[in-house]
């Protein structure tokens, strides 16, 4: 496979912070995307990183370390509507290669 | 703008039947993609197109064919459906790719069951 690894499931409490990790093979890397997918719906874009560092967008932030082949998505002030799957995807030339996704359940 | 649309939304086939899934986008995007999504497998790329009249194979192309006769449409064909092709199929499109930021926009999906 393409060796993009992320945890299968995570749980968290409303109002908390959760970090979802993603590791990948560094060959042919052109950027890393995070998508959110609610059950029965299409994936929607959350963030993009191509340089090392943190990208912040409201309650969501994404971090990238190219040398380590590592990224994380940080979700703050969790809300019930954040219960969804979070997909890490690596861009390689014309294509995105997706990880299997992390299913996040937020409890009251 | 409708974005990316897919037809049909649901379909049940018998083994050996054929069908075509239609994807249409109104964003003038050059790139279009077909994925399948199965439990525990994530999104896997079937075929993609970098422009009108061009197609290329993805990770799991066997059993599928595609055509991109018009820039706004990307068709996915199953010539002889098999139960292993039971899945949710997503189409996506994006603007020029390569090393630049090219967010993919996804259609709502087609849920296909092959009996």
CSV table of C-alpha atoms in Angstrom, one decimal:
chain,number,residue,atom,x,y,z
A,1,UNK,CA,0.0,0.0,0.0
A,2,UNK,CA,0.9,3.6,0.3
A,3,UNK,CA,1.6,3.4,4.0
A,4,UNK,CA,-0.5,6.3,5.3
A,5,UNK,CA,-1.4,5.5,8.9
A,6,UNK,CA,-3.9,7.0,11.2
A,7,UNK,CA,-5.8,5.6,14.2
A,8,UNK,CA,-9.0,3.8,13.4
A,9,UNK,CA,-11.2,5.3,16.1
A,10,UNK,CA,-10.9,8.0,18.8
A,11,UNK,CA,-13.4,9.3,21.4
A,12,UNK,CA,-13.5,12.6,23.2
A,13,UNK,CA,-15.7,14.8,25.3
A,14,UNK,CA,-17.6,17.9,24.2
A,15,UNK,CA,-15.5,21.0,24.9
A,16,UNK,CA,-12.2,19.1,25.0
A,17,UNK,CA,-9.2,19.1,22.6
A,18,UNK,CA,-8.3,16.1,20.4
A,19,UNK,CA,-5.3,15.4,18.2
A,20,UNK,CA,-5.5,13.0,15.3
A,21,UNK,CA,-2.1,11.8,14.0
A,22,UNK,CA,-1.1,10.8,10.5
A,23,UNK,CA,2.2,9.3,9.4
A,24,UNK,CA,3.2,8.7,5.7
A,25,UNK,CA,6.0,7.6,3.5
A,26,UNK,CA,7.9,10.8,2.4
A,27,UNK,CA,8.7,9.8,-1.2
A,28,UNK,CA,7.0,11.8,-3.9
A,29,UNK,CA,5.4,14.1,-1.3
A,30,UNK,CA,3.7,17.3,-2.7
A,31,UNK,CA,1.4,18.3,0.2
A,32,UNK,CA,-0.9,16.9,2.8
A,33,UNK,CA,-4.7,17.4,3.1
A,34,UNK,CA,-7.2,16.8,5.9
A,35,UNK,CA,-10.8,16.1,5.0
A,36,UNK,CA,-13.9,15.7,7.2
A,37,UNK,CA,-16.5,13.1,6.3
A,38,UNK,CA,-19.8,12.8,8.2
A,39,UNK,CA,-21.6,9.4,8.0
A,40,UNK,CA,-23.3,9.0,4.6
A,41,UNK,CA,-21.9,12.2,3.2
A,42,UNK,CA,-19.1,13.3,0.9
A,43,UNK,CA,-15.7,14.3,2.2
A,44,UNK,CA,-15.2,18.0,2.6
A,45,UNK,CA,-11.9,19.9,2.7
A,46,UNK,CA,-10.5,21.0,6.1
A,47,UNK,CA,-6.8,22.0,5.6
A,48,UNK,CA,-3.7,21.8,3.5
A,49,UNK,CA,0.0,21.8,4.5
A,50,UNK,CA,3.0,21.8,2.2
A,51,UNK,CA,5.6,23.5,4.4
A,52,UNK,CA,6.6,22.5,7.9
A,53,UNK,CA,4.6,24.1,10.7
A,54,UNK,CA,1.2,24.8,12.0
A,55,UNK,CA,-1.8,26.1,9.9
A,56,UNK,CA,-4.6,27.4,12.1
A,57,UNK,CA,-8.2,27.8,10.9
A,58,UNK,CA,-10.6,28.6,13.6
A,59,UNK,CA,-11.1,25.7,16.0
A,60,UNK,CA,-9.1,23.4,13.7
A,61,UNK,CA,-5.3,23.4,13.2
A,62,UNK,CA,-3.0,21.1,11.2
A,63,UNK,CA,0.7,20.5,11.7
A,64,UNK,CA,3.2,19.1,9.3
A,65,UNK,CA,6.8,17.8,9.6
A,66,UNK,CA,8.1,16.8,6.2
A,67,UNK,CA,11.3,15.3,7.4
A,68,UNK,CA,9.5,13.0,9.9
A,69,UNK,CA,6.6,12.1,7.5
A,70,UNK,CA,4.1,13.2,10.2
A,71,UNK,CA,1.1,15.4,10.5
A,72,UNK,CA,-1.7,16.0,13.0
A,73,UNK,CA,-5.1,17.6,13.0
A,74,UNK,CA,-6.0,19.4,16.2
A,75,UNK,CA,-9.6,20.1,17.1
A,76,UNK,CA,-10.3,22.5,19.9
A,77,UNK,CA,-13.5,23.2,21.8
A,78,UNK,CA,-15.1,20.0,20.5
A,79,UNK,CA,-18.7,20.1,19.6
A,80,UNK,CA,-21.1,17.2,19.0
A,81,UNK,CA,-21.2,18.1,15.3
A,82,UNK,CA,-17.5,17.2,15.1
A,83,UNK,CA,-18.4,13.6,15.3
A,84,UNK,CA,-17.2,12.4,11.9
A,85,UNK,CA,-14.4,10.6,10.1
A,86,UNK,CA,-11.2,12.6,9.5
A,87,UNK,CA,-9.2,11.6,6.4
A,88,UNK,CA,-5.5,12.3,5.9
A,89,UNK,CA,-4.4,12.4,2.3
A,90,UNK,CA,-1.0,12.8,0.7
A,91,UNK,CA,-0.7,14.5,-2.6
A,92,UNK,CA,1.7,12.7,-5.0
A,93,UNK,CA,1.9,14.5,-8.4
A,94,UNK,CA,-1.7,14.4,-9.9
A,95,UNK,CA,-3.2,12.2,-7.2
A,96,UNK,CA,-4.3,12.1,-3.6
A,97,UNK,CA,-3.6,9.0,-1.6
A,98,UNK,CA,-5.9,8.6,1.3
A,99,UNK,CA,-5.4,7.0,4.7
A,100,UNK,CA,-8.2,4.8,6.0
A,101,UNK,CA,-9.6,7.6,8.2
A,102,UNK,CA,-10.1,8.2,11.9
A,103,UNK,CA,-13.6,7.9,13.2
A,104,UNK,CA,-14.1,10.5,16.0
A,105,UNK,CA,-17.0,10.2,18.4
A,106,UNK,CA,-17.7,13.2,20.7
A,107,UNK,CA,-19.7,12.5,23.8
A,108,UNK,CA,-21.6,15.0,26.0
B,1,UNK,CA,-23.4,26.5,-9.0
B,2,UNK,CA,-24.2,22.8,-8.4
B,3,UNK,CA,-20.6,21.8,-7.9
B,4,UNK,CA,-20.1,18.1,-8.4
B,5,UNK,CA,-23.1,16.0,-9.1
B,6,UNK,CA,-23.4,12.2,-9.5
B,7,UNK,CA,-26.1,10.1,-11.1
B,8,UNK,CA,-27.6,7.8,-9.9
B,9,UNK,CA,-27.5,8.0,-6.1
B,10,UNK,CA,-28.4,4.4,-5.5
B,11,UNK,CA,-28.4,1.3,-7.7
B,12,UNK,CA,-28.8,-2.5,-7.3
B,13,UNK,CA,-27.3,-4.7,-10.0
B,14,UNK,CA,-27.2,-8.4,-10.5
B,15,UNK,CA,-23.8,-10.1,-11.1
B,16,UNK,CA,-22.8,-9.7,-14.8
B,17,UNK,CA,-24.9,-6.7,-15.5
B,18,UNK,CA,-23.4,-3.5,-16.8
B,19,UNK,CA,-23.9,0.1,-15.8
B,20,UNK,CA,-22.5,3.6,-16.2
B,21,UNK,CA,-22.1,6.2,-13.4
B,22,UNK,CA,-22.1,9.8,-14.5
B,23,UNK,CA,-20.2,12.6,-12.8
B,24,UNK,CA,-20.7,16.2,-13.8
B,25,UNK,CA,-19.0,19.4,-12.6
B,26,UNK,CA,-19.7,23.0,-13.4
B,27,UNK,CA,-16.5,24.5,-11.9
B,28,UNK,CA,-14.5,24.3,-15.2
B,29,UNK,CA,-12.0,22.0,-13.4
B,30,UNK,CA,-9.4,20.2,-15.4
B,31,UNK,CA,-8.9,17.2,-13.2
B,32,UNK,CA,-11.6,14.6,-12.3
B,33,UNK,CA,-11.3,11.5,-10.2
B,34,UNK,CA,-13.3,8.3,-9.4
B,35,UNK,CA,-12.9,6.7,-6.0
B,36,UNK,CA,-14.5,3.8,-4.2
B,37,UNK,CA,-14.9,3.7,-0.5
B,38,UNK,CA,-15.3,0.5,1.5
B,39,UNK,CA,-15.4,0.0,5.3
B,40,UNK,CA,-11.9,-0.1,6.7
B,41,UNK,CA,-10.3,0.6,3.3
B,42,UNK,CA,-10.6,4.3,3.0
B,43,UNK,CA,-11.0,6.1,-0.3
B,44,UNK,CA,-9.2,4.3,-3.2
B,45,UNK,CA,-8.6,5.9,-6.5
B,46,UNK,CA,-10.0,3.9,-9.5
B,47,UNK,CA,-9.3,6.1,-12.5
B,48,UNK,CA,-8.6,9.8,-13.0
B,49,UNK,CA,-8.4,12.3,-15.8
B,50,UNK,CA,-6.1,15.3,-16.2
B,51,UNK,CA,-8.1,16.8,-19.0
B,52,UNK,CA,-10.7,16.3,-21.7
B,53,UNK,CA,-10.0,13.2,-23.8
B,54,UNK,CA,-7.4,11.8,-21.3
B,55,UNK,CA,-7.7,9.1,-18.6
B,56,UNK,CA,-5.2,7.3,-16.3
B,57,UNK,CA,-5.3,4.3,-14.0
B,58,UNK,CA,-5.4,4.7,-10.2
B,59,UNK,CA,-4.8,2.1,-7.5
B,60,UNK,CA,-7.8,-0.2,-8.2
B,61,UNK,CA,-8.7,0.1,-12.0
B,62,UNK,CA,-9.5,-3.6,-12.7
B,63,UNK,CA,-13.1,-4.2,-13.7
B,64,UNK,CA,-13.8,-0.5,-14.5
B,65,UNK,CA,-13.5,1.8,-17.6
B,66,UNK,CA,-13.8,5.5,-17.9
B,67,UNK,CA,-14.3,8.2,-20.5
B,68,UNK,CA,-13.9,12.0,-20.5
B,69,UNK,CA,-15.4,13.1,-23.8
B,70,UNK,CA,-16.4,16.5,-22.4
B,71,UNK,CA,-14.5,18.5,-19.8
B,72,UNK,CA,-17.4,18.7,-17.4
B,73,UNK,CA,-18.3,15.0,-17.5
B,74,UNK,CA,-16.5,11.9,-16.3
B,75,UNK,CA,-18.1,8.5,-16.8
B,76,UNK,CA,-17.3,5.3,-14.9
B,77,UNK,CA,-18.4,2.1,-16.5
B,78,UNK,CA,-18.8,-1.4,-15.1
B,79,UNK,CA,-18.9,-3.9,-18.0
B,80,UNK,CA,-19.7,-7.0,-16.0
B,81,UNK,CA,-20.5,-6.2,-12.3
B,82,UNK,CA,-19.2,-8.5,-9.5
B,83,UNK,CA,-20.2,-8.6,-5.8
B,84,UNK,CA,-16.7,-7.3,-5.0
B,85,UNK,CA,-17.7,-4.0,-6.7
B,86,UNK,CA,-20.4,-3.4,-4.1
B,87,UNK,CA,-19.2,0.0,-2.7
B,88,UNK,CA,-19.9,3.7,-2.4
B,89,UNK,CA,-18.4,5.5,-5.4
B,90,UNK,CA,-17.3,9.1,-5.1
B,91,UNK,CA,-16.4,11.4,-8.0
B,92,UNK,CA,-14.2,14.5,-7.3
B,93,UNK,CA,-12.8,17.3,-9.3
B,94,UNK,CA,-10.0,19.9,-8.9
B,95,UNK,CA,-8.3,22.7,-10.7
B,96,UNK,CA,-4.7,22.4,-12.1
B,97,UNK,CA,-2.7,20.0,-10.0
B,98,UNK,CA,1.1,19.3,-9.9
B,99,UNK,CA,2.8,21.0,-7.0
B,100,UNK,CA,0.2,23.6,-6.4
B,101,UNK,CA,-2.7,23.5,-3.9
B,102,UNK,CA,-5.5,21.7,-5.5
B,103,UNK,CA,-8.4,21.0,-3.2
B,104,UNK,CA,-10.6,18.2,-4.5
B,105,UNK,CA,-14.4,18.8,-4.4
B,106,UNK,CA,-16.4,15.7,-4.0
B,107,UNK,CA,-19.8,14.7,-5.3
B,108,UNK,CA,-22.5,13.2,-3.0
B,109,UNK,CA,-21.7,9.6,-3.9
B,110,UNK,CA,-23.4,6.6,-5.5
B,111,UNK,CA,-24.2,3.6,-3.4
B,112,UNK,CA,-23.9,0.5,-5.6
B,113,UNK,CA,-24.9,-3.0,-4.5
B,114,UNK,CA,-24.1,-6.0,-6.7
B,115,UNK,CA,-26.1,-9.2,-5.9
